[in-house]
Coordinates of C-alpha atoms and ligand atoms in Angstrom, one line a residue:
M8 CA -0.1 0.2 0.0
P9 CA 1.7 3.4 -1.0
N10 CA 2.0 5.7 1.9
M11 CA -0.1 9.0 0.7
S12 CA 1.6 11.1 3.4
L13 CA 2.3 14.7 2.1
K14 CA 5.5 14.9 4.3
K15 CA 8.6 13.0 4.3
V16 CA 9.5 11.0 7.4
P17 CA 11.5 13.4 9.2
A18 CA 15.3 12.5 9.8
P19 CA 16.4 12.4 13.5
E20 CA 18.6 15.2 14.3
Q21 CA 21.0 16.3 17.2
K22 CA 19.1 19.4 19.0
P23 CA 20.5 22.9 17.7
E24 CA 21.7 24.0 21.0
V25 CA 23.6 20.4 21.6
R26 CA 25.1 20.1 18.1
N27 CA 26.5 23.8 17.8
K28 CA 28.9 22.7 20.6
N29 CA 30.2 19.5 19.1
F30 CA 31.5 18.1 15.8
E31 CA 29.4 15.0 15.7
E32 CA 27.1 14.5 12.8
V33 CA 23.9 16.7 12.8
T34 CA 21.5 14.5 10.9
L35 CA 21.2 11.0 11.9
C36 CA 20.2 7.9 9.8
Y37 CA 16.7 6.5 9.2
T38 CA 15.8 3.5 11.1
Y39 CA 14.6 0.5 9.2
E40 CA 10.9 1.4 10.0
M41 CA 11.3 4.8 9.0
A42 CA 13.1 4.0 5.8
V43 CA 10.5 1.4 4.8
T44 CA 7.4 4.0 5.9
E45 CA 9.3 6.7 3.5
A46 CA 10.0 4.0 0.8
A47 CA 6.2 3.4 0.6
R48 CA 5.7 7.3 -0.5
C49 CA 7.4 6.2 -3.9
L50 CA 5.0 5.6 -6.6
N51 CA 7.2 3.8 -8.7
C52 CA 6.5 6.0 -11.7
K53 CA 6.8 4.5 -15.1
H54 CA 8.5 7.5 -16.7
R55 CA 10.9 7.9 -13.7
P56 CA 11.3 11.6 -13.6
C57 CA 13.6 11.6 -10.6
V58 CA 16.2 9.4 -12.6
G59 CA 16.4 12.3 -15.2
G60 CA 17.3 14.7 -12.3
C61 CA 20.2 12.7 -11.1
P62 CA 23.6 13.5 -13.0
V63 CA 24.7 9.9 -12.6
S64 CA 21.2 8.3 -13.3
V65 CA 21.0 6.2 -10.2
Q66 CA 17.9 4.0 -10.8
I67 CA 15.9 5.5 -8.0
P68 CA 12.6 3.9 -8.1
D69 CA 14.4 0.3 -8.2
F70 CA 16.5 0.7 -5.3
I71 CA 13.3 2.3 -3.5
S72 CA 11.1 -0.6 -4.2
L73 CA 13.9 -2.9 -2.8
I74 CA 14.0 -1.0 0.4
S75 CA 10.2 -1.8 0.5
K76 CA 10.8 -5.5 -0.1
G77 CA 13.5 -5.4 2.7
D78 CA 16.2 -6.3 0.1
L79 CA 19.0 -4.1 1.3
N80 CA 21.8 -5.7 -0.4
G81 CA 19.8 -5.6 -3.6
A82 CA 19.1 -1.9 -3.1
F83 CA 22.7 -1.3 -2.4
E84 CA 23.9 -3.1 -5.6
A85 CA 21.2 -1.0 -7.5
I86 CA 22.6 2.3 -6.4
T87 CA 26.4 1.3 -6.7
A88 CA 25.8 0.2 -10.3
T89 CA 26.1 3.8 -11.2
N90 CA 27.3 5.6 -7.9
S91 CA 30.3 4.5 -6.3
L92 CA 30.0 6.8 -3.5
P93 CA 26.4 6.4 -2.1
A94 CA 27.0 7.1 1.6
V95 CA 28.6 10.7 0.5
C96 CA 26.0 11.4 -1.9
G97 CA 23.1 10.6 0.4
R98 CA 24.4 13.1 2.9
V99 CA 26.0 16.1 0.5
C100 CA 24.0 16.0 -2.9
P101 CA 21.7 19.2 -3.4
Q102 CA 18.8 16.6 -4.0
E103 CA 16.4 19.5 -3.8
N104 CA 17.7 20.9 -7.0
Q105 CA 18.3 17.2 -8.8
C106 CA 16.3 14.0 -8.1
E107 CA 13.8 15.3 -5.4
E108 CA 12.9 18.5 -7.4
K109 CA 11.6 16.0 -10.3
C110 CA 9.8 13.9 -7.9
V111 CA 6.0 13.8 -8.6
R112 CA 5.2 13.5 -4.9
G113 CA 6.6 17.0 -4.8
I114 CA 4.0 18.5 -6.9
K115 CA 1.5 18.3 -3.8
G116 CA 3.5 17.9 -0.7
E117 CA 7.1 17.2 -0.1
P118 CA 9.0 14.9 -2.6
V119 CA 10.2 11.2 -1.6
A120 CA 13.2 11.6 0.8
I121 CA 15.5 10.1 -1.9
G122 CA 18.9 11.3 -0.1
R123 CA 17.8 10.0 3.2
L124 CA 17.0 6.5 1.7
E125 CA 20.3 6.5 -0.2
R126 CA 22.2 7.3 2.7
F127 CA 20.2 4.5 5.0
V128 CA 21.2 1.7 2.3
A129 CA 24.9 2.8 2.2
D130 CA 25.1 3.3 6.0
T131 CA 23.2 -0.1 6.7
H132 CA 25.4 -1.8 4.2
R133 CA 28.5 -0.5 6.2
A134 CA 27.0 -1.4 9.6
L135 CA 26.6 -4.9 8.6
G136 CA 30.1 -5.2 7.8
A137 CA 29.3 -5.9 4.2
Q138 CA 32.1 -7.6 2.2
R139 CA 34.7 -5.4 0.4
P140 CA 34.6 -5.9 -3.4
N141 CA 36.8 -8.5 -5.0
K142 CA 40.0 -7.4 -6.7
I143 CA 39.4 -7.0 -10.5
A144 CA 41.8 -9.1 -12.7
T145 CA 44.1 -6.7 -14.5
N146 CA 44.3 -5.8 -18.5
G147 CA 47.7 -4.7 -18.1
H148 CA 47.1 -1.2 -18.9
K149 CA 47.9 1.7 -16.6
V150 CA 46.4 5.0 -15.9
A151 CA 47.3 7.7 -13.5
V152 CA 44.8 9.9 -11.8
I153 CA 45.8 12.9 -10.2
G154 CA 43.8 14.0 -7.3
S155 CA 41.8 12.0 -5.0
G156 CA 38.6 13.8 -4.6
P157 CA 35.2 12.7 -5.9
A158 CA 36.2 13.0 -9.7
G159 CA 39.5 11.2 -9.3
L160 CA 37.9 8.7 -7.0
S161 CA 35.0 7.9 -9.5
C162 CA 37.4 8.0 -12.4
A163 CA 39.7 5.5 -10.7
G164 CA 36.6 3.3 -9.5
E165 CA 35.3 2.9 -13.1
L166 CA 38.5 2.1 -14.7
A167 CA 39.5 -0.5 -12.0
H168 CA 36.2 -2.0 -12.7
A169 CA 37.2 -2.3 -16.4
G170 CA 40.6 -3.8 -15.4
Y171 CA 42.9 -1.1 -15.6
E172 CA 45.8 -0.6 -13.1
V173 CA 44.9 2.8 -11.7
V174 CA 47.3 4.9 -9.6
I175 CA 46.1 7.8 -7.6
Y176 CA 48.5 10.7 -7.0
E177 CA 47.3 12.9 -4.0
A178 CA 49.1 16.1 -2.9
F179 CA 47.6 15.9 0.9
H180 CA 48.5 13.2 3.3
R181 CA 45.1 11.8 3.3
P182 CA 42.8 11.1 0.4
G183 CA 39.4 12.2 -0.4
G184 CA 39.8 15.8 -1.6
V185 CA 37.0 18.3 -0.4
L186 CA 35.4 15.4 1.1
M187 CA 38.0 14.9 3.8
Y188 CA 39.6 18.6 4.0
G189 CA 36.4 20.9 3.2
I190 CA 33.3 19.3 4.4
P191 CA 33.2 19.2 8.1
E192 CA 32.7 16.1 10.2
F193 CA 29.6 17.3 11.4
R194 CA 28.1 16.9 7.8
L195 CA 30.3 14.2 6.4
P196 CA 32.0 11.8 8.9
K197 CA 35.6 11.2 7.5
A198 CA 35.2 7.4 8.5
V199 CA 32.6 7.3 5.7
V200 CA 34.7 8.7 3.3
L201 CA 37.7 6.6 4.3
D202 CA 35.4 3.5 4.1
E203 CA 34.2 4.3 0.4
I204 CA 38.0 4.8 -0.5
E205 CA 38.8 1.4 1.2
N206 CA 36.3 -0.2 -1.4
L207 CA 38.1 1.3 -4.3
K208 CA 41.5 0.0 -2.8
A209 CA 39.9 -3.6 -2.6
L210 CA 39.1 -3.3 -6.3
G211 CA 42.9 -2.7 -6.8
V212 CA 43.4 1.0 -7.0
K213 CA 46.5 2.3 -5.6
V214 CA 46.4 5.6 -3.6
E215 CA 49.8 7.5 -3.4
T216 CA 49.7 10.4 -0.8
N217 CA 52.0 13.4 -0.5
I218 CA 52.6 13.6 -4.1
V219 CA 52.3 17.0 -5.7
I220 CA 52.1 16.4 -9.6
G221 CA 53.8 19.3 -11.2
K222 CA 56.4 19.3 -8.5
L223 CA 57.6 15.9 -7.6
F224 CA 56.8 14.4 -11.2
T225 CA 55.2 16.2 -14.2
V226 CA 52.5 14.9 -16.3
N227 CA 55.0 14.2 -19.1
E228 CA 56.9 11.9 -16.8
L229 CA 54.0 10.1 -15.9
F230 CA 53.8 9.1 -19.6
D231 CA 57.5 8.9 -20.5
E232 CA 59.2 7.5 -17.4
M233 CA 56.4 5.8 -15.5
G234 CA 54.6 4.0 -18.2
F235 CA 51.0 5.5 -17.8
E236 CA 49.0 5.4 -21.1
A237 CA 46.7 8.0 -20.0
V238 CA 46.1 10.5 -17.2
F239 CA 43.1 12.0 -15.6
I240 CA 43.5 15.2 -13.7
G241 CA 40.8 15.7 -11.1
S242 CA 42.9 18.3 -9.0
G243 CA 40.0 20.6 -8.2
A244 CA 39.7 24.1 -7.5
G245 CA 41.6 24.6 -4.1
L246 CA 42.8 28.3 -4.8
P247 CA 40.9 30.9 -2.8
N248 CA 39.5 34.1 -4.1
F249 CA 40.0 37.2 -2.0
M250 CA 38.0 40.4 -2.1
N251 CA 41.0 42.8 -2.8
I252 CA 39.7 45.3 -0.2
P253 CA 42.0 47.1 2.5
G254 CA 42.8 45.1 5.5
E255 CA 42.9 41.4 4.1
A256 CA 46.4 41.0 5.3
L257 CA 45.5 41.7 9.0
V258 CA 46.1 39.0 11.6
G259 CA 42.7 37.2 12.0
V260 CA 41.6 37.0 8.3
S261 CA 41.7 33.7 6.6
S262 CA 40.3 32.0 3.7
S263 CA 37.7 29.3 4.3
N264 CA 40.1 26.8 2.8
E265 CA 42.6 27.3 5.4
F266 CA 40.2 27.5 8.1
L267 CA 38.4 24.2 7.2
T268 CA 41.5 22.5 6.3
R269 CA 42.9 23.2 9.7
I270 CA 39.7 21.9 11.2
N271 CA 38.9 18.9 9.0
L272 CA 42.2 17.4 8.0
M273 CA 44.3 18.5 10.7
K274 CA 41.5 18.0 13.4
A275 CA 42.0 21.6 15.1
Y276 CA 38.9 20.8 17.0
D277 CA 40.2 17.8 18.8
E278 CA 42.2 18.6 21.8
N279 CA 44.3 15.3 20.9
Y280 CA 45.9 17.4 18.1
D281 CA 48.0 20.4 18.4
T282 CA 46.9 22.0 15.1
P283 CA 46.9 25.9 15.8
I284 CA 43.7 27.7 15.0
R285 CA 42.2 31.0 16.2
H286 CA 39.6 30.8 18.7
S287 CA 37.5 33.9 18.3
K288 CA 34.6 35.7 20.0
N289 CA 33.1 37.5 17.1
V290 CA 33.5 36.0 13.6
A291 CA 32.3 37.3 10.3
V292 CA 32.2 34.8 7.3
V293 CA 31.9 36.5 4.1
G294 CA 29.9 34.4 1.4
G295 CA 26.5 32.7 0.8
G296 CA 27.6 29.2 -0.4
N297 CA 28.0 25.8 1.3
V298 CA 31.5 26.7 2.2
A299 CA 30.4 29.8 4.1
M300 CA 27.9 28.0 5.9
D301 CA 30.4 25.1 6.8
A302 CA 32.9 27.8 8.0
A303 CA 30.2 29.6 10.2
R304 CA 28.8 26.5 11.9
S305 CA 32.5 25.4 12.4
A306 CA 33.5 28.8 14.0
K307 CA 30.3 28.3 16.3
R308 CA 31.5 25.0 17.4
L309 CA 35.0 26.3 18.3
G310 CA 33.2 28.5 20.8
A311 CA 32.6 31.9 19.0
E312 CA 29.8 33.9 20.8
N313 CA 28.6 35.6 17.6
V314 CA 29.1 34.4 14.2
F315 CA 27.7 36.7 11.2
I316 CA 27.1 35.4 7.6
V317 CA 28.0 38.6 5.5
Y318 CA 26.3 38.4 2.2
R319 CA 25.8 41.0 -0.6
R320 CA 22.5 39.5 -2.1
S321 CA 19.2 38.3 -0.4
E322 CA 18.6 34.7 0.9
S323 CA 16.9 33.7 -2.2
E324 CA 19.9 34.1 -4.2
M325 CA 22.3 32.2 -1.7
P326 CA 24.0 29.4 -3.5
A327 CA 24.0 27.2 -0.2
R328 CA 21.7 24.1 0.2
T329 CA 18.5 25.1 1.7
E330 CA 19.1 22.5 4.5
E331 CA 22.6 24.1 5.3
V332 CA 20.9 27.5 5.8
H333 CA 18.1 26.1 7.8
H334 CA 20.5 24.3 10.1
A335 CA 23.0 27.3 10.3
K336 CA 20.0 29.6 11.4
E337 CA 18.8 26.8 14.1
E338 CA 22.5 26.9 15.4
G339 CA 22.3 30.7 16.1
I340 CA 24.3 32.0 12.9
D341 CA 23.3 35.8 12.5
F342 CA 22.7 36.4 8.9
R343 CA 23.5 39.8 7.6
L344 CA 22.2 40.0 4.2
L345 CA 22.2 42.6 1.6
T346 CA 25.6 43.6 3.3
A347 CA 29.0 43.7 1.6
P348 CA 32.3 44.3 3.3
V349 CA 34.3 47.4 2.0
E350 CA 37.3 47.3 4.6
I351 CA 38.9 45.2 7.4
I352 CA 40.0 47.4 10.3
G353 CA 42.9 46.4 12.6
N354 CA 44.2 47.5 16.0
E355 CA 47.5 48.5 17.0
N356 CA 48.9 45.0 16.8
S357 CA 47.7 44.6 13.0
T358 CA 44.9 42.2 14.2
V359 CA 41.1 42.5 13.1
K360 CA 39.0 44.6 15.3
S361 CA 36.1 45.2 13.0
M362 CA 34.8 45.0 9.5
K363 CA 33.3 47.9 7.8
C364 CA 30.2 47.0 5.5
I365 CA 27.9 48.8 3.3
K366 CA 24.2 47.9 2.8
M367 CA 23.1 46.8 -0.6
E368 CA 19.9 46.8 -2.7
L369 CA 19.0 44.5 -5.6
G370 CA 19.0 45.6 -9.2
E371 CA 18.7 44.1 -12.5
P372 CA 19.9 40.3 -13.1
D373 CA 23.6 40.1 -14.1
S374 CA 25.4 37.6 -16.3
S375 CA 24.8 34.9 -13.8
G376 CA 21.2 35.4 -13.9
R377 CA 21.0 36.7 -10.2
R378 CA 20.0 40.1 -9.3
R379 CA 22.9 42.7 -9.1
P380 CA 23.6 43.9 -5.7
I381 CA 24.0 47.8 -5.6
P382 CA 25.7 49.6 -2.9
I383 CA 23.2 52.0 -0.9
E384 CA 25.2 55.3 -0.8
G385 CA 26.0 56.6 2.9
S386 CA 24.8 53.3 4.6
E387 CA 28.3 52.3 5.8
F388 CA 28.4 50.8 9.4
E389 CA 31.1 48.7 11.4
L390 CA 30.6 45.3 12.6
E391 CA 32.7 44.4 15.6
V392 CA 34.5 41.1 14.9
D393 CA 37.8 39.7 15.7
S394 CA 38.2 37.2 12.9
V395 CA 37.1 37.4 9.2
I396 CA 36.8 34.3 7.1
I397 CA 36.4 34.7 3.3
A398 CA 34.2 32.2 1.4
I399 CA 33.8 34.0 -1.8
G400 CA 34.6 31.0 -4.3
T401 CA 37.9 29.2 -5.7
N402 CA 39.7 28.7 -8.8
P403 CA 41.8 25.8 -10.0
N404 CA 45.5 25.9 -8.7
P405 CA 47.6 26.6 -12.0
L406 CA 50.7 24.2 -11.0
I407 CA 49.4 21.4 -13.4
A408 CA 48.5 23.6 -16.6
G409 CA 51.8 25.6 -15.8
T410 CA 53.9 22.4 -16.0
T411 CA 51.9 20.4 -18.8
P412 CA 53.0 21.6 -22.3
G413 CA 50.1 21.6 -24.5
L414 CA 47.3 21.7 -21.9
K415 CA 45.0 24.7 -22.6
T416 CA 43.1 26.4 -19.7
N417 CA 40.3 29.2 -19.9
S418 CA 40.6 32.8 -18.4
R419 CA 39.9 31.4 -14.9
G420 CA 42.5 28.8 -15.2
C421 CA 39.8 25.9 -15.6
I422 CA 41.3 23.1 -17.8
A423 CA 39.5 23.1 -21.4
T424 CA 38.0 19.6 -22.2
D425 CA 35.6 18.5 -25.0
D426 CA 32.4 16.8 -24.2
N427 CA 34.3 13.6 -23.3
M428 CA 36.4 15.3 -21.0
K429 CA 39.6 14.9 -23.2
T430 CA 42.0 17.9 -23.0
T431 CA 44.2 19.5 -25.5
R432 CA 47.0 17.1 -24.6
E433 CA 47.1 13.9 -26.2
G434 CA 46.2 11.1 -23.8
V435 CA 45.3 13.5 -20.9
Y436 CA 41.7 13.8 -19.6
A437 CA 40.2 16.2 -17.0
G438 CA 37.0 16.7 -14.9
G439 CA 35.3 18.0 -11.7
D440 CA 36.1 21.3 -10.3
A441 CA 39.6 21.7 -12.3
V442 CA 37.4 22.0 -15.3
T443 CA 34.1 23.5 -14.2
G444 CA 35.3 25.6 -11.5
A445 CA 33.8 25.0 -7.8
A446 CA 30.8 22.9 -8.2
T447 CA 29.4 20.0 -6.8
V448 CA 30.4 16.4 -5.6
I449 CA 27.9 14.4 -8.0
L450 CA 28.8 16.5 -10.9
A451 CA 32.5 16.0 -10.4
M452 CA 31.8 12.1 -9.8
G453 CA 29.7 12.3 -13.3
A454 CA 32.9 13.8 -15.0
G455 CA 35.1 11.4 -13.6
K456 CA 33.0 8.5 -14.9
Q457 CA 32.5 10.0 -18.0
A458 CA 36.3 10.3 -18.7
A459 CA 36.9 7.0 -17.5
K460 CA 34.7 5.9 -20.5
A461 CA 36.6 8.0 -22.7
I462 CA 40.0 6.8 -21.5
D463 CA 38.8 3.0 -22.0
E464 CA 38.0 4.0 -25.7
Y465 CA 41.4 5.8 -26.1
I466 CA 43.5 3.1 -24.7
K467 CA 41.6 0.5 -26.8
S468 CA 42.3 2.6 -29.9
L469 CA 46.1 2.7 -29.4
Ligands
FAD189 P1 38.4 18.1 -5.0 O1 37.5 17.4 -4.1 O2 38.8 19.3 -4.8 O3 39.8 17.2 -5.2 C1 40.8 17.4 -5.7 C2 42.0 16.8 -5.1 O4 43.2 16.9 -5.8 C3 42.6 17.4 -3.7 O5 42.7 16.3 -2.8 C4 43.7 18.0 -4.0 O6 44.7 17.9 -2.9 C5 44.2 17.2 -5.1 N1 45.3 17.9 -5.7 C6 45.3 19.3 -6.2 N2 46.3 19.5 -7.0 C7 47.1 18.4 -7.0 C8 48.4 18.0 -7.6 N3 49.1 19.0 -8.2 N4 49.1 16.8 -7.3 C9 48.3 16.1 -6.6 N5 47.1 16.1 -6.2 C10 46.5 17.4 -6.3 N6 29.3 19.9 -2.9 C11 28.1 19.3 -2.9 O7 27.6 18.5 -3.9 N7 27.5 19.2 -1.6 C12 27.8 20.0 -0.5 O8 27.4 19.9 0.4 C13 29.2 20.5 -0.8 N8 29.8 21.2 0.3 C14 31.1 21.8 0.2 C15 31.7 22.3 1.2 C16 32.9 22.9 1.2 C17 33.5 23.5 2.4 C18 33.7 22.9 0.0 C19 35.0 23.6 -0.2 C20 33.0 22.3 -1.2 C21 31.8 21.9 -1.1 N9 31.2 21.1 -2.2 C22 30.0 20.7 -2.0 C23 31.6 21.1 -3.5 C24 32.4 19.8 -3.7 O9 33.1 19.3 -2.5 C25 33.5 19.9 -4.8 O10 32.7 20.4 -6.0 C26 34.1 18.5 -5.2 O11 34.7 17.9 -4.2 C27 35.0 18.6 -6.5 O12 35.6 17.4 -6.5 P2 37.1 17.4 -7.4 O13 37.3 15.8 -7.3 O14 36.9 17.9 -8.7 O15 38.0 18.1 -6.3
SF4_190 FE1 9.3 7.6 -6.7 FE2 9.2 10.4 -6.9 FE3 10.9 8.9 -8.5 FE4 8.1 8.8 -8.9 S1 9.6 10.6 -9.4 S2 9.6 7.0 -8.7 S3 7.5 8.9 -6.5 S4 11.1 8.9 -6.4

């Protein structure tokens, strides 16, 4: 019997006043009963609009109907046939703009909670100590993957399934890309990411950390001296943008990348680690995306009394996921919308003491389609803060492009590719944020997967 409730089964959550003091996961997993009740809301539509909304075409009605039948192994197999990181995607994908946006149950009421169900299947599979996949017999061909974020991991997984010997080279000491160094533990526990990476290793993928391509080896050396027949670049977009306003060099100003890397990868929130981090009373986070929400919520958890999100447009233009904005508000983050920084002011020790801001109003849409913010003359004011975290976007690091002759990039430093993720350098493919600029986990995974298909065709054609 279908469950015709207009509302999703709510996911259990830590209370806001408790969770804003710890780094444990905010949203908890459905129980079996909750998952089966929610799965019964799916109508198993013949035309499958939800599948069309998923960038990697997970066969959503199939896995949901297997949950209803209690076949959780079958559900896991149905998801992982096209998505190699289900526990990650179930947690961080913007489902509200993808599969759930297309769900017919959303026309009258809330869509089916596809993300929560995906996470339930992945988490249950892990909790039951499911077997690692078997190593695949090698076809003798070698491919190098640069970067171990979702693009590199999905490309490596697809190629390993096809029998390729894949080595991932990662600059950091731990693999996972933004999943490890950017997205905080309270949204995406690192044990979940590392477990998904273990599955890839079981297939035969080798992961070499602390290796910066462009410094230790060049792309040309991967071909000429190390015997790789193709290379995939999934090096992300880790170079932070700054505002270019006075005061950005003051003590107490940092990029969200640096702040979040210290917290996530270097565990600055854990007293057993001696990673230095600034504990501030009043923090301004500039930006309105997921990164800004993560930085603000992390600053609150480190003990800040007041954390401000300073964003120059209104809430409806905010790029952050609705759920993240909602959670941030519940946790006491103070949103200063239609507000732009003009100067960061320091004290006699060159340390931040306040940020001068100006009020904005919205004009006509700009090239991004969002309404252009226009300063309101004479509306300047000072926000008293002792730290400023800048989260206004990132671009790709130029290191690899600068050391790979023949590899073209665009004006933002993004690697140029054709529709099959083939770059302008023979045998080199690229995907994820390194190509698109900062985007999403699932788009990076989709690009990695598409590149793997193109690499397979390329090597077979040699
Ligand atoms: P990355 O994840 O950036 O991985 C690239 C890897 O390459 C890194 O590990 C890097 O160290 C390595 N590398 C770089 N240069 C070299 C080199 N020269 N040699 C060797 N290795 C190198 N997306 C969502 O869908 N949902 C979210 O909720 C969400 N939240 C986010 C929160 C934060 C704080 C951030 C920063 C991003 C968030 N995103 C989110 C975006 C998403 O994480 C990225 O779009 C995605 O991780 C891009 O994947 P990627 O594999 O292209 O690159
Ligand atoms: Fe189920 Fe919604 Fe997909 Fe229809 S659109 S099959 S109701 S998840």
